[in-house]
Every structure is written in C-alpha cells, then in structure tokens.
C-alpha cells in the first residue's frame, strides 16, 4: 500500500470521527465522517448530507472528494482515506464511493473503515477490483 503509516492512518481516522460530528442525518441518524490525506500533505474531511428524498443523500466520502477538488483543483490526488461513524457500526465505503475514490486514488492506496470485526485497512483495489481499469478512451 502507499506510504502512509499506521500512525498517520489513525490520525486520519480521528479526523473522520471529528467530521462525523457535523453529519446532517436527521432521517437515518447514521453519522458518518470521511477524511482524505492528499498527496500534497493536506487533509480534507467530509460528512454525510442526507435529503428527505433519500436518493439525493451524499455520503461522507463523496462529500470529502468534492471538497478536495473544490479546494485544490482537478489535479488533486488522494494518498489515503479513512471513514468513521459515531454509531459504532461497520461501514466500509459503499460501491458508489469506491468508484469515486478510484478516480483520485491509486489502486494500492489504503482505506481505513469500521468493519464487523473492528477497524480494518484495505487497499482500494481490494475494495474495488478492476476499478482502475475503467477507461473512456
Ligand atoms: Zn458512499
């Protein structure tokens, strides 16, 4: 996996936990935060933003990616990601978020998340096999 050590991953997880405090989740009350370590050394966070329609809900991971691109431009790259939730439930990134992360992460980049058996870190390619092979041209 990319050169982000365990201590940095734990700091990233803590940042994700803090971001979850801002969750807008009046419907599910599932409070999620995500934190991204960018290759430029910056950290950006996001939280889930629910909508009464449910379908328009934005996950914490995608909110963080949108924030990273908004703040640092289209060349932004993500070295590592962490997801946390205040509900203490397993919450690996959903399929949509895995695909969106793959746009900005290398396949070997680590993703930390709460799993059924505790916090787990996996390479993005383990979460989304073949994710980096999607090409439009
Ligand atoms: Zn998601």
PDB file of C-alpha atoms and ligand atoms in Angstrom:
ATOM      1  CA  UNK A   1       0.000   0.000   0.000  1.00  0.00           C
ATOM      2  CA  UNK A   2       1.002   3.638  -0.386  1.00  0.00           C
ATOM      3  CA  UNK A   3       3.446   5.081   2.108  1.00  0.00           C
ATOM      4  CA  UNK A   4       1.029   6.287   4.772  1.00  0.00           C
ATOM      5  CA  UNK A   5       1.983   4.676   8.067  1.00  0.00           C
ATOM      6  CA  UNK A   6      -0.306   3.259  10.731  1.00  0.00           C
ATOM      7  CA  UNK A   7       0.042   6.325  12.985  1.00  0.00           C
ATOM      8  CA  UNK A   8      -0.984   8.613  10.118  1.00  0.00           C
ATOM      9  CA  UNK A   9      -3.915   6.328   9.322  1.00  0.00           C
ATOM     10  CA  UNK A  10      -5.079   6.551  12.928  1.00  0.00           C
ATOM     11  CA  UNK A  11      -4.856  10.356  12.804  1.00  0.00           C
ATOM     12  CA  UNK A  12      -6.881  10.272   9.612  1.00  0.00           C
ATOM     13  CA  UNK A  13      -9.461   8.054  11.293  1.00  0.00           C
ATOM     14  CA  UNK A  14      -9.670  10.557  14.169  1.00  0.00           C
ATOM     15  CA  UNK A  15     -10.237  13.378  11.655  1.00  0.00           C
ATOM     16  CA  UNK A  16     -13.024  11.307  10.076  1.00  0.00           C
ATOM     17  CA  UNK A  17     -14.551  10.790  13.515  1.00  0.00           C
ATOM     18  CA  UNK A  18     -14.477  14.546  14.157  1.00  0.00           C
ATOM     19  CA  UNK A  19     -16.072  15.224  10.762  1.00  0.00           C
ATOM     20  CA  UNK A  20     -18.931  12.871  11.648  1.00  0.00           C
ATOM     21  CA  UNK A  21     -19.890  15.310  14.407  1.00  0.00           C
ATOM     22  CA  UNK A  22     -21.154  17.629  11.634  1.00  0.00           C
ATOM     23  CA  UNK A  23     -23.266  14.952   9.945  1.00  0.00           C
ATOM     24  CA  UNK A  24     -26.632  16.039   8.598  1.00  0.00           C
ATOM     25  CA  UNK A  25     -28.532  12.775   9.102  1.00  0.00           C
ATOM     26  CA  UNK A  26     -31.957  13.528  10.578  1.00  0.00           C
ATOM     27  CA  UNK A  27     -33.543  10.520   8.796  1.00  0.00           C
ATOM     28  CA  UNK A  28     -31.178   7.642   9.471  1.00  0.00           C
ATOM     29  CA  UNK A  29     -29.270   9.173  12.385  1.00  0.00           C
ATOM     30  CA  UNK A  30     -26.261   7.352  10.903  1.00  0.00           C
ATOM     31  CA  UNK A  31     -23.478   9.863  11.420  1.00  0.00           C
ATOM     32  CA  UNK A  32     -20.534   9.318   9.098  1.00  0.00           C
ATOM     33  CA  UNK A  33     -17.317  11.215   8.511  1.00  0.00           C
ATOM     34  CA  UNK A  34     -14.538  10.757   5.996  1.00  0.00           C
ATOM     35  CA  UNK A  35     -11.022  12.133   5.913  1.00  0.00           C
ATOM     36  CA  UNK A  36      -8.669  12.154   2.942  1.00  0.00           C
ATOM     37  CA  UNK A  37      -4.904  12.549   3.113  1.00  0.00           C
ATOM     38  CA  UNK A  38      -3.890  14.231  -0.094  1.00  0.00           C
ATOM     39  CA  UNK A  39      -0.556  13.680  -1.782  1.00  0.00           C
ATOM     40  CA  UNK A  40       0.169  17.387  -1.183  1.00  0.00           C
ATOM     41  CA  UNK A  41       0.134  16.701   2.562  1.00  0.00           C
ATOM     42  CA  UNK A  42      -3.218  18.343   3.225  1.00  0.00           C
ATOM     43  CA  UNK A  43      -6.136  16.615   4.914  1.00  0.00           C
ATOM     44  CA  UNK A  44      -9.735  17.292   3.925  1.00  0.00           C
ATOM     45  CA  UNK A  45     -12.846  15.914   5.535  1.00  0.00           C
ATOM     46  CA  UNK A  46     -16.479  15.406   4.645  1.00  0.00           C
ATOM     47  CA  UNK A  47     -19.635  14.190   6.271  1.00  0.00           C
ATOM     48  CA  UNK A  48     -22.835  12.618   5.041  1.00  0.00           C
ATOM     49  CA  UNK A  49     -25.572  15.024   3.998  1.00  0.00           C
ATOM     50  CA  UNK A  50     -28.991  13.395   3.875  1.00  0.00           C
ATOM     51  CA  UNK A  51     -32.031  14.582   1.985  1.00  0.00           C
ATOM     52  CA  UNK A  52     -35.714  13.993   2.546  1.00  0.00           C
ATOM     53  CA  UNK A  53     -35.788  12.260  -0.855  1.00  0.00           C
ATOM     54  CA  UNK A  54     -33.197   9.717   0.420  1.00  0.00           C
ATOM     55  CA  UNK A  55     -31.885   9.222  -3.115  1.00  0.00           C
ATOM     56  CA  UNK A  56     -30.147  12.600  -3.098  1.00  0.00           C
ATOM     57  CA  UNK A  57     -28.198  11.802   0.045  1.00  0.00           C
ATOM     58  CA  UNK A  58     -24.440  12.351  -0.341  1.00  0.00           C
ATOM     59  CA  UNK A  59     -22.056  10.045   1.503  1.00  0.00           C
ATOM     60  CA  UNK A  60     -19.221  11.419   3.616  1.00  0.00           C
ATOM     61  CA  UNK A  61     -16.583  10.026   1.267  1.00  0.00           C
ATOM     62  CA  UNK A  62     -18.020  11.724  -1.813  1.00  0.00           C
ATOM     63  CA  UNK A  63     -18.550  14.955   0.124  1.00  0.00           C
ATOM     64  CA  UNK A  64     -14.849  14.865   1.058  1.00  0.00           C
ATOM     65  CA  UNK A  65     -13.773  14.212  -2.535  1.00  0.00           C
ATOM     66  CA  UNK A  66     -15.875  17.130  -3.779  1.00  0.00           C
ATOM     67  CA  UNK A  67     -14.317  19.325  -1.123  1.00  0.00           C
ATOM     68  CA  UNK A  68     -10.785  18.210  -2.040  1.00  0.00           C
ATOM     69  CA  UNK A  69     -11.313  19.016  -5.713  1.00  0.00           C
ATOM     70  CA  UNK A  70     -13.040  22.293  -4.850  1.00  0.00           C
ATOM     71  CA  UNK A  71     -10.154  23.408  -2.640  1.00  0.00           C
ATOM     72  CA  UNK A  72      -7.170  22.046  -4.572  1.00  0.00           C
ATOM     73  CA  UNK A  73      -8.284  21.681  -8.166  1.00  0.00           C
ATOM     74  CA  UNK A  74      -8.633  18.870 -10.684  1.00  0.00           C
ATOM     75  CA  UNK A  75      -5.109  17.501 -10.241  1.00  0.00           C
ATOM     76  CA  UNK A  76      -5.694  16.629  -6.586  1.00  0.00           C
ATOM     77  CA  UNK A  77      -4.649  13.086  -5.649  1.00  0.00           C
ATOM     78  CA  UNK A  78      -5.628  11.105  -2.561  1.00  0.00           C
ATOM     79  CA  UNK A  79      -2.919   9.131  -0.750  1.00  0.00           C
ATOM     80  CA  UNK A  80      -5.197   7.560   1.864  1.00  0.00           C
ATOM     81  CA  UNK A  81      -8.778   7.656   3.112  1.00  0.00           C
ATOM     82  CA  UNK A  82     -10.482   6.930   6.411  1.00  0.00           C
ATOM     83  CA  UNK A  83     -14.153   6.549   7.242  1.00  0.00           C
ATOM     84  CA  UNK A  84     -15.700   6.616  10.704  1.00  0.00           C
ATOM     85  CA  UNK A  85     -19.189   6.688  12.124  1.00  0.00           C
ATOM     86  CA  UNK A  86     -20.481   7.696  15.514  1.00  0.00           C
ATOM     87  CA  UNK A  87     -22.915   4.770  15.537  1.00  0.00           C
ATOM     88  CA  UNK A  88     -20.085   2.282  16.017  1.00  0.00           C
ATOM     89  CA  UNK A  89     -21.349   0.162  13.125  1.00  0.00           C
ATOM     90  CA  UNK A  90     -19.476  -1.482  10.299  1.00  0.00           C
ATOM     91  CA  UNK A  91     -19.350   0.983   7.423  1.00  0.00           C
ATOM     92  CA  UNK A  92     -16.995   0.188   4.583  1.00  0.00           C
ATOM     93  CA  UNK A  93     -17.384   2.715   1.758  1.00  0.00           C
ATOM     94  CA  UNK A  94     -20.401   1.964  -0.455  1.00  0.00           C
ATOM     95  CA  UNK A  95     -19.902   0.971  -4.067  1.00  0.00           C
ATOM     96  CA  UNK A  96     -20.526   4.463  -5.398  1.00  0.00           C
ATOM     97  CA  UNK A  97     -17.901   5.940  -3.082  1.00  0.00           C
ATOM     98  CA  UNK A  98     -15.358   3.269  -4.000  1.00  0.00           C
ATOM     99  CA  UNK A  99     -15.744   4.209  -7.655  1.00  0.00           C
ATOM    100  CA  UNK A 100     -15.442   7.939  -6.908  1.00  0.00           C
ATOM    101  CA  UNK A 101     -12.352   7.374  -4.736  1.00  0.00           C
ATOM    102  CA  UNK A 102     -10.793   5.353  -7.584  1.00  0.00           C
ATOM    103  CA  UNK A 103     -10.882   8.470  -9.738  1.00  0.00           C
ATOM    104  CA  UNK A 104      -8.343  10.145  -7.433  1.00  0.00           C
ATOM    105  CA  UNK A 105      -6.515   7.283  -5.667  1.00  0.00           C
ATOM    106  CA  UNK A 106      -4.014   4.719  -6.840  1.00  0.00           C
ATOM    107  CA  UNK A 107      -5.169   1.099  -6.510  1.00  0.00           C
ATOM    108  CA  UNK A 108      -2.693   0.425  -3.687  1.00  0.00           C
ATOM    109  CA  UNK A 109      -3.824   3.413  -1.569  1.00  0.00           C
ATOM    110  CA  UNK A 110      -5.128   2.435   1.884  1.00  0.00           C
ATOM    111  CA  UNK A 111      -8.718   2.893   3.001  1.00  0.00           C
ATOM    112  CA  UNK A 112      -9.500   2.535   6.723  1.00  0.00           C
ATOM    113  CA  UNK A 113     -13.057   1.883   7.886  1.00  0.00           C
ATOM    114  CA  UNK A 114     -15.075   0.320  10.704  1.00  0.00           C
ATOM    115  CA  UNK A 115     -15.681  -3.352   9.913  1.00  0.00           C
ATOM    116  CA  UNK A 116     -17.688  -6.012  11.682  1.00  0.00           C
ATOM    117  CA  UNK A 117     -14.512  -7.238  13.391  1.00  0.00           C
ATOM    118  CA  UNK A 118     -13.074  -3.810  14.244  1.00  0.00           C
ATOM    119  CA  UNK A 119     -11.304  -1.125  12.253  1.00  0.00           C
ATOM    120  CA  UNK A 120      -9.836  -2.501   9.053  1.00  0.00           C
ATOM    121  CA  UNK A 121      -7.470  -1.073   6.439  1.00  0.00           C
ATOM    122  CA  UNK A 122      -7.596  -2.382   2.886  1.00  0.00           C
ATOM    123  CA  UNK A 123      -6.103  -1.269  -0.402  1.00  0.00           C
ATOM    124  CA  UNK A 124      -8.599   0.416  -2.696  1.00  0.00           C
ATOM    125  CA  UNK A 125      -8.007  -2.360  -5.259  1.00  0.00           C
ATOM    126  CA  UNK A 126      -9.239  -4.906  -2.709  1.00  0.00           C
ATOM    127  CA  UNK A 127     -12.422  -2.894  -2.213  1.00  0.00           C
ATOM    128  CA  UNK A 128     -12.891  -2.243  -5.923  1.00  0.00           C
ATOM    129  CA  UNK A 129     -11.157  -4.822  -8.102  1.00  0.00           C
ATOM    130  CA  UNK A 130     -10.634  -3.557 -11.665  1.00  0.00           C
ATOM    131  CA  UNK A 131     -11.669  -0.054 -10.570  1.00  0.00           C
ATOM    132  CA  UNK A 132      -8.582   1.470 -12.157  1.00  0.00           C
ATOM    133  CA  UNK A 133      -9.179  -0.279 -15.475  1.00  0.00           C
ATOM    134  CA  UNK A 134     -12.251   1.719 -16.425  1.00  0.00           C
ATOM    135  CA  UNK A 135     -11.297   3.958 -19.347  1.00  0.00           C
ATOM    136  CA  UNK A 136     -13.360   6.132 -21.634  1.00  0.00           C
ATOM    137  CA  UNK A 137     -10.748   6.132 -24.384  1.00  0.00           C
TER     138      UNK A 137
HETATM  139 ZN1  LIG B   1     -20.965   6.031  -0.210  1.00  0.00          ZN
END
